[in-house]
PDB file of C-alpha atoms and ligand atoms in Angstrom:
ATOM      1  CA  UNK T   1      14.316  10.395   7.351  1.00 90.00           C
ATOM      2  CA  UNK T   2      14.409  10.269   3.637  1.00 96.00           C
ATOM      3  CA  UNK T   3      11.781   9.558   0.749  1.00 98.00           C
ATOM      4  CA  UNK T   4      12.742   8.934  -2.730  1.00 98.00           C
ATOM      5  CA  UNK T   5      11.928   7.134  -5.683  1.00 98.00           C
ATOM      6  CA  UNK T   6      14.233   3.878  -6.211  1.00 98.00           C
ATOM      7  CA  UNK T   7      14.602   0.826  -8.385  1.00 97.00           C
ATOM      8  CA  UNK T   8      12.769  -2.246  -7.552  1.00 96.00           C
ATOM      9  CA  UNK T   9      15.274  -4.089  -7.311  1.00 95.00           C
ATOM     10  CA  UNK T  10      16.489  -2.167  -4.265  1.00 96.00           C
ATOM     11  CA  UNK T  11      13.231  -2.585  -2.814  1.00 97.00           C
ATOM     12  CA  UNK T  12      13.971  -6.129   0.122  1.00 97.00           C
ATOM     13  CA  UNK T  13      11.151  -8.733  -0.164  1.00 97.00           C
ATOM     14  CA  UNK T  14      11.050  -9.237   2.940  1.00 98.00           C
ATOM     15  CA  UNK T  15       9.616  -5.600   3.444  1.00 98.00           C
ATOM     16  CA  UNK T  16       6.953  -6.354   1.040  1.00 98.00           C
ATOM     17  CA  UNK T  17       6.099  -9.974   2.982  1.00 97.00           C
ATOM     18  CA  UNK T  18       5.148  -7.187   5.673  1.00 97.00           C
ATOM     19  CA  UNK T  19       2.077  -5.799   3.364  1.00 96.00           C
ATOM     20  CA  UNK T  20       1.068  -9.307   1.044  1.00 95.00           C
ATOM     21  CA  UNK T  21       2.212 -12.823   1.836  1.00 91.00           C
ATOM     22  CA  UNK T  22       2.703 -13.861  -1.537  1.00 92.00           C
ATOM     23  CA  UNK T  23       5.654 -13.620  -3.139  1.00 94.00           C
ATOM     24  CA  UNK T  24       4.210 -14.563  -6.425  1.00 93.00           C
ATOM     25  CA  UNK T  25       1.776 -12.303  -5.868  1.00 93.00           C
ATOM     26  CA  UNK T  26       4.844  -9.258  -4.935  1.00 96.00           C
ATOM     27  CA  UNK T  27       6.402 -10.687  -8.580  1.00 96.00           C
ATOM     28  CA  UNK T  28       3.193 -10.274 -10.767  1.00 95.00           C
ATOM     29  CA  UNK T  29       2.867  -6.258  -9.645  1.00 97.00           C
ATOM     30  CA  UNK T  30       6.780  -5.456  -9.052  1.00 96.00           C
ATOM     31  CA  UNK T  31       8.369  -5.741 -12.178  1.00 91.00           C
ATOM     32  CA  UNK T  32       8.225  -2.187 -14.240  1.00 92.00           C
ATOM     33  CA  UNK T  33       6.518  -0.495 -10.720  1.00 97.00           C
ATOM     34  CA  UNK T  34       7.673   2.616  -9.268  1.00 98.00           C
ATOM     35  CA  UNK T  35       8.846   2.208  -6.068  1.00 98.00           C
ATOM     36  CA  UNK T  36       8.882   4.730  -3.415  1.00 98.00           C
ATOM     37  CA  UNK T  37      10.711   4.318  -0.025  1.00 98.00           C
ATOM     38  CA  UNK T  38      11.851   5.884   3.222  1.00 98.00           C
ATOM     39  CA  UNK T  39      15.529   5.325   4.646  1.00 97.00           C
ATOM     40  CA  UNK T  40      16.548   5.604   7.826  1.00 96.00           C
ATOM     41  CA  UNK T  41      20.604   6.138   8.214  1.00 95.00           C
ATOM     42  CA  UNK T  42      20.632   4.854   4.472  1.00 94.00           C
ATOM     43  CA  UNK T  43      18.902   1.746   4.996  1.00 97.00           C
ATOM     44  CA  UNK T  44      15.423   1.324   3.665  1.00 98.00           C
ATOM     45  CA  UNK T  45      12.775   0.980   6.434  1.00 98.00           C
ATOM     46  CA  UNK T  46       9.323   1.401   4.338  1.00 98.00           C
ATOM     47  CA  UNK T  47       8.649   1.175   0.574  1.00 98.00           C
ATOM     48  CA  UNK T  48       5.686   1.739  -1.630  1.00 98.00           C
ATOM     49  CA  UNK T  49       5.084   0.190  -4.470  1.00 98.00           C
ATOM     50  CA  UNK T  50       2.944   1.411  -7.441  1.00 98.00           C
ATOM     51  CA  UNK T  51       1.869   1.073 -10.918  1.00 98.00           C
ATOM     52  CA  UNK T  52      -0.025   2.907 -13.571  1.00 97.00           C
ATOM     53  CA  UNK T  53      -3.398   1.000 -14.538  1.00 97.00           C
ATOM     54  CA  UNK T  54      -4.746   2.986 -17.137  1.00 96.00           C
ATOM     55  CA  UNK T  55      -3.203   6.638 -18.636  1.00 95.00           C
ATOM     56  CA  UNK T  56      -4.379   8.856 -15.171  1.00 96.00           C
ATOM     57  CA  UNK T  57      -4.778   6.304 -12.464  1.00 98.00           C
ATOM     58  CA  UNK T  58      -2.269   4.367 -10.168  1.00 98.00           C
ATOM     59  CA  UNK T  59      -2.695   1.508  -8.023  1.00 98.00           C
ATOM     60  CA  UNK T  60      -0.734   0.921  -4.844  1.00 98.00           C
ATOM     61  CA  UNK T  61      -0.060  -3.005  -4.524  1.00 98.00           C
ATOM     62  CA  UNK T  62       1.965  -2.928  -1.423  1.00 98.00           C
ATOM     63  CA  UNK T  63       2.855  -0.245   1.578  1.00 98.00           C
ATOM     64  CA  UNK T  64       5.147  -1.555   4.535  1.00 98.00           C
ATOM     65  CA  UNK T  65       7.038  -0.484   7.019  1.00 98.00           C
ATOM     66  CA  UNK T  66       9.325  -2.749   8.729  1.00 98.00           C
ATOM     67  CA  UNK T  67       7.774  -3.594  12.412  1.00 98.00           C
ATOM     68  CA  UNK T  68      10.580  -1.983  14.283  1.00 98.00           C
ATOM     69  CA  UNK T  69       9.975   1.427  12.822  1.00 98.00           C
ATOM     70  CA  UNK T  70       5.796   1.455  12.781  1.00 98.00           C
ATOM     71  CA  UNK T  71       3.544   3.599  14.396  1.00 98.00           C
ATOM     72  CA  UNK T  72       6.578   6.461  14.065  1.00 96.00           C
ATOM     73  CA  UNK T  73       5.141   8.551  11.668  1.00 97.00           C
ATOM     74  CA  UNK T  74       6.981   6.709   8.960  1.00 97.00           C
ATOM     75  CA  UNK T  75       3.880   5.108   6.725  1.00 98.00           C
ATOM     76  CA  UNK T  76       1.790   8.660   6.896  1.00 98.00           C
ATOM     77  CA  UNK T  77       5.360  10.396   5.905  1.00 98.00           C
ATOM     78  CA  UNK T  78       5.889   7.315   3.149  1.00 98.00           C
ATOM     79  CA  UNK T  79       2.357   7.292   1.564  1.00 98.00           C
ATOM     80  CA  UNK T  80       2.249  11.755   1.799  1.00 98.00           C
ATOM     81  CA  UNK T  81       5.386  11.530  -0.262  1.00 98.00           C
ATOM     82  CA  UNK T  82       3.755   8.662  -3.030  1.00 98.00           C
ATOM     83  CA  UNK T  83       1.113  10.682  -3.112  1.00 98.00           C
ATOM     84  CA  UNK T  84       2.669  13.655  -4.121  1.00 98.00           C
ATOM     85  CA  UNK T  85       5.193  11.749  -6.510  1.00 98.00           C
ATOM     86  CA  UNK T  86       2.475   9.747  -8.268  1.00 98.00           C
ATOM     87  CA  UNK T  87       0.552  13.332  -8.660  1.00 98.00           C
ATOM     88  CA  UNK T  88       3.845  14.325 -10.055  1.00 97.00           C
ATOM     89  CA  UNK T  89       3.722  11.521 -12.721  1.00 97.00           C
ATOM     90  CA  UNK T  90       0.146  12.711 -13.875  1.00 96.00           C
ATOM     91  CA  UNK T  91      -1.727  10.795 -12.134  1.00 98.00           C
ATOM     92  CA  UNK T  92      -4.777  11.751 -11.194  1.00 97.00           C
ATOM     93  CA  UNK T  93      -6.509   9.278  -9.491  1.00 98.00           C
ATOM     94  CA  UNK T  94      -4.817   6.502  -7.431  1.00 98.00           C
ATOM     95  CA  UNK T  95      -6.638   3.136  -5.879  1.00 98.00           C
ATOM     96  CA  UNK T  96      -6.006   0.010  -3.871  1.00 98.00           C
ATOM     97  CA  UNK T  97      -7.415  -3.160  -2.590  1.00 97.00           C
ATOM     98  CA  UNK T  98      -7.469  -3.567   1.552  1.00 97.00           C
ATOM     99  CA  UNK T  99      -9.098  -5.299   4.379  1.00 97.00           C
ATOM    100  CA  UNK T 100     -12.679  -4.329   5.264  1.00 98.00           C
ATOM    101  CA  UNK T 101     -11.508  -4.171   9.068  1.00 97.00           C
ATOM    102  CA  UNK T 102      -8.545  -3.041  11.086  1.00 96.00           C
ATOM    103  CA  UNK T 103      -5.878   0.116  11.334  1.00 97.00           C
ATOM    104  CA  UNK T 104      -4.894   0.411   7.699  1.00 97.00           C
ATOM    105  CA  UNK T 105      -8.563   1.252   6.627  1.00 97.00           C
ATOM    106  CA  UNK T 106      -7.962   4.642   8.866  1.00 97.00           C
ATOM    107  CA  UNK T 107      -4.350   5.311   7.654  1.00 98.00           C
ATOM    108  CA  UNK T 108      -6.041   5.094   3.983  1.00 98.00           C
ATOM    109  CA  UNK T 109      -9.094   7.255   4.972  1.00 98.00           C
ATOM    110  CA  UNK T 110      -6.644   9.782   6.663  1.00 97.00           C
ATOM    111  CA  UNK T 111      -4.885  10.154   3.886  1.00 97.00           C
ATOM    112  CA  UNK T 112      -7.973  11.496   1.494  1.00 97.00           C
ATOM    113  CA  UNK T 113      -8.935   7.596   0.508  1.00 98.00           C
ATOM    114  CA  UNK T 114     -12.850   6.887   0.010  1.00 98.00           C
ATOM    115  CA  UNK T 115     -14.516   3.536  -0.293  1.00 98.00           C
ATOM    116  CA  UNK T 116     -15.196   2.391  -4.222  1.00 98.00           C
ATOM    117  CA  UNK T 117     -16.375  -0.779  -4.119  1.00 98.00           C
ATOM    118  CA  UNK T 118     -16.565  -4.189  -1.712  1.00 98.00           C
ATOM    119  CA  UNK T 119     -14.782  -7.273  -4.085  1.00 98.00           C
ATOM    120  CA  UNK T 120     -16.619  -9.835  -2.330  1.00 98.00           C
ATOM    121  CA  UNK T 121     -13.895 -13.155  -0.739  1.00 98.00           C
ATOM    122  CA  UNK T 122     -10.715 -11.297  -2.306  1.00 96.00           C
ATOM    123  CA  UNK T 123      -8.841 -12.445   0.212  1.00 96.00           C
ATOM    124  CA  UNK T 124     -10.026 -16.306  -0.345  1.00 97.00           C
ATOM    125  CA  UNK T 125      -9.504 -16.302  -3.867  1.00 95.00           C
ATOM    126  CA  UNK T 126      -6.342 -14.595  -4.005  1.00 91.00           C
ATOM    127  CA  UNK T 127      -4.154 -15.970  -1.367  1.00 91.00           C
ATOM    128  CA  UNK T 128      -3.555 -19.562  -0.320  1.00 90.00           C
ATOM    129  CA  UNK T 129      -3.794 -19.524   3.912  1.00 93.00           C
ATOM    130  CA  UNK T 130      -6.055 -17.696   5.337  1.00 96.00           C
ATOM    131  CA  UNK T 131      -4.679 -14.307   6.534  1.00 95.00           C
ATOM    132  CA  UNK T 132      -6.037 -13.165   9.967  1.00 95.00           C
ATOM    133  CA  UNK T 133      -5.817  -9.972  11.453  1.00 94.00           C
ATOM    134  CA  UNK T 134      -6.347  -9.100  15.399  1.00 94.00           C
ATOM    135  CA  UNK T 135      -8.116 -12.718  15.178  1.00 97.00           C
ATOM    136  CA  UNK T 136     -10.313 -12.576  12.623  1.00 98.00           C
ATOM    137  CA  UNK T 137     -10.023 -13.725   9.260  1.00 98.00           C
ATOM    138  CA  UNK T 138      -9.874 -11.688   6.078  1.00 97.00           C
ATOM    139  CA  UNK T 139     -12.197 -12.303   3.656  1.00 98.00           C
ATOM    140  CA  UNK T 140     -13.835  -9.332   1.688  1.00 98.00           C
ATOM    141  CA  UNK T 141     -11.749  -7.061   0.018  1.00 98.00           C
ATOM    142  CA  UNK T 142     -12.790  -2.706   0.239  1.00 98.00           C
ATOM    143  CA  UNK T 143     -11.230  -1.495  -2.807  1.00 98.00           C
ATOM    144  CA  UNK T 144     -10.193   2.646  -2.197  1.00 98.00           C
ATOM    145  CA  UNK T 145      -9.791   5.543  -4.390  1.00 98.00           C
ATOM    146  CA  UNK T 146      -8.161   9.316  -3.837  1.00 98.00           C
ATOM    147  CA  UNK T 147      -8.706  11.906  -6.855  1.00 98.00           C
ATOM    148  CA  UNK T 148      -6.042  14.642  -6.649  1.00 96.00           C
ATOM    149  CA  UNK T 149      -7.511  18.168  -5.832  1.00 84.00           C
ATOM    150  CA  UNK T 150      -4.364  19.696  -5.237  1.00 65.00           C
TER     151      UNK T 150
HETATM  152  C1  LIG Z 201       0.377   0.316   7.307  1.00 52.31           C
HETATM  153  C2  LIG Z 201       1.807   0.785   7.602  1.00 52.31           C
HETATM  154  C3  LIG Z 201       2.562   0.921   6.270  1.00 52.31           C
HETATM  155  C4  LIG Z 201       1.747   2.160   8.277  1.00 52.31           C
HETATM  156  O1  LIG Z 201       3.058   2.551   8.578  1.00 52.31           O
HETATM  157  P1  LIG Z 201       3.430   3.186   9.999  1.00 52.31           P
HETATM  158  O2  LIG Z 201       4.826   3.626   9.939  1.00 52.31           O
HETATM  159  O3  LIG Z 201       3.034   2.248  11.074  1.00 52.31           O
HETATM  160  O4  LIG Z 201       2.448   4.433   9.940  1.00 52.31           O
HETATM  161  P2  LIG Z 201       2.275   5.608  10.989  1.00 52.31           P
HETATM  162  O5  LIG Z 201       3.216   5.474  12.134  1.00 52.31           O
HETATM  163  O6  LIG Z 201       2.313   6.862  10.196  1.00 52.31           O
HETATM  164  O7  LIG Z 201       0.810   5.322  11.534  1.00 52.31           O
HETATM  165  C5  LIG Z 201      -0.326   5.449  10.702  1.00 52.31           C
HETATM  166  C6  LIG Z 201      -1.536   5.084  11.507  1.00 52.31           C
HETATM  167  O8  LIG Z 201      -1.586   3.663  11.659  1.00 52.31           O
HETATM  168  C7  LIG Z 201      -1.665   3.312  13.033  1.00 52.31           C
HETATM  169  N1  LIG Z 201      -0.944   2.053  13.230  1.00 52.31           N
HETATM  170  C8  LIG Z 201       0.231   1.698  12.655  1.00 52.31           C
HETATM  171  N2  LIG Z 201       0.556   0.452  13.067  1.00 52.31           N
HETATM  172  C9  LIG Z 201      -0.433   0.035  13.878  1.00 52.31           C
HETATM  173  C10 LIG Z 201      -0.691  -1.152  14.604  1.00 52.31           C
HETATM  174  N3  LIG Z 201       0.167  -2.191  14.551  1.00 52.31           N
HETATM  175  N4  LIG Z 201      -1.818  -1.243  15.340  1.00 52.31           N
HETATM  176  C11 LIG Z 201      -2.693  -0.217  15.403  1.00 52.31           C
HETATM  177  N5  LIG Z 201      -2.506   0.953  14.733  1.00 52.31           N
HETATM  178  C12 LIG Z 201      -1.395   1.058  13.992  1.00 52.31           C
HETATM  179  C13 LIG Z 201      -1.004   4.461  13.742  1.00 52.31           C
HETATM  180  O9  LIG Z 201      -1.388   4.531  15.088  1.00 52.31           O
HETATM  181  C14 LIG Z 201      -1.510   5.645  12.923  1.00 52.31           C
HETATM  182  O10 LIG Z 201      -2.845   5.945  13.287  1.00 52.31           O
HETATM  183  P3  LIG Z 201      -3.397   7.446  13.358  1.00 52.31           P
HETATM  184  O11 LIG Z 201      -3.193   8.057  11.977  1.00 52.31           O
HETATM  185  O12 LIG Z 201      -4.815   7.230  13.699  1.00 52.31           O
HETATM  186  O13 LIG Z 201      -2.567   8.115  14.394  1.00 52.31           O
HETATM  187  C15 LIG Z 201       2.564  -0.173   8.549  1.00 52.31           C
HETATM  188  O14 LIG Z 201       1.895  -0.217   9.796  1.00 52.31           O
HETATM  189  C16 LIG Z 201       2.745  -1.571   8.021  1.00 52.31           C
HETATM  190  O15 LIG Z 201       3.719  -1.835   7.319  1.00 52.31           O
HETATM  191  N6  LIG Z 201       1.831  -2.490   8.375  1.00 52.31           N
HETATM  192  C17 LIG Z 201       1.941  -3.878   7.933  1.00 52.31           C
HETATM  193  C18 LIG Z 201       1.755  -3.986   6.449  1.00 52.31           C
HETATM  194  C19 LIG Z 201       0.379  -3.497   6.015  1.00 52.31           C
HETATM  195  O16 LIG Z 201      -0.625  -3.822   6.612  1.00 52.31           O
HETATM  196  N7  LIG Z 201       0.387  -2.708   4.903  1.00 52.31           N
HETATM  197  C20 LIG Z 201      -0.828  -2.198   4.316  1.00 52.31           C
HETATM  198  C21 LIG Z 201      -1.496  -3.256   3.517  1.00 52.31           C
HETATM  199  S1  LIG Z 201      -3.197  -2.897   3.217  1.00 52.31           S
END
């Protein structure tokens, strides 16, 4: 397994249809990102995508993992290594916008991620279909923050 920084334009949309459902959504935060991703025998099999939003604070838009290679190790090995690169890059806080339910909450929270804010019906106003998870539907948003101590 390898992590590095490469261009987005390297980066498969497909991958990031794995995270967000809208490719014009994917469009409006990937141009001028850094992207971050793992390969597997040379072939990219996660990516990360990230973006300053003020001088000293980041905001992941999209983490994936392609389905074949989750629950591996891959995404914990993935986001470490972001992390650590966006620290790198003077960073010193980093945030992002997820669901208010399911797995991904815990990945974030195990990674040193506390709970900001709730942005009430992001989901609703921000995506055209519903998105439903484990068979419930997405609605409020929990937007997350990690400030680097290390
Ligand atoms: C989130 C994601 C990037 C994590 O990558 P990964 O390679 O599966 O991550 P890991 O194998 O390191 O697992 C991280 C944790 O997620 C859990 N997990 C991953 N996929 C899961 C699934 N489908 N169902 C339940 N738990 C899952 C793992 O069990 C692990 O939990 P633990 O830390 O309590 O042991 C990946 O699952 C993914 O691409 N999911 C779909 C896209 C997505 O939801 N992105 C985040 C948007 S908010």
């Amino acid at each position: 397994m390898d992590y590095l920084e490469v261009n987005a334009s390297a980066v498969p949309i497909q991958l990031l249809l794995e995270a967000d459902p809208s490719e014009q959504n994917i469009a409006s935060y990937l141009d001028g990102a850094w992207c971050f991703a793992a390969k597997l025998d040379g072939k990219i099999a996660g990516a990360c995508v990230a973006k300053a939003i003020s001088n000293n604070t980041a905001e992941i838009f999209n983490i994936a993992v392609y389905p074949q290679f989750q629950q591996q190790g891959l995404g914990s090995g993935l986001l470490r290594f972001a992390l650590g690169e966006l620290k790198n890059k003077n960073m010193q806080r980093v945030e992002l916008s997820t669901g208010t339910f399911g797995y991904q909450l815990t990945y974030y929270q195990r990674h040193g991620f506390r709970v900001d804010r709730v942005v009430k019906n992001h989901f609703l106003d921000h995506y055209p279909e519903p998105i439903f998870e484990n068979g419930m539907q997405h609605q409020d948003a929990l937007r997350l923050y990690v400030v680097f101590k290390w």
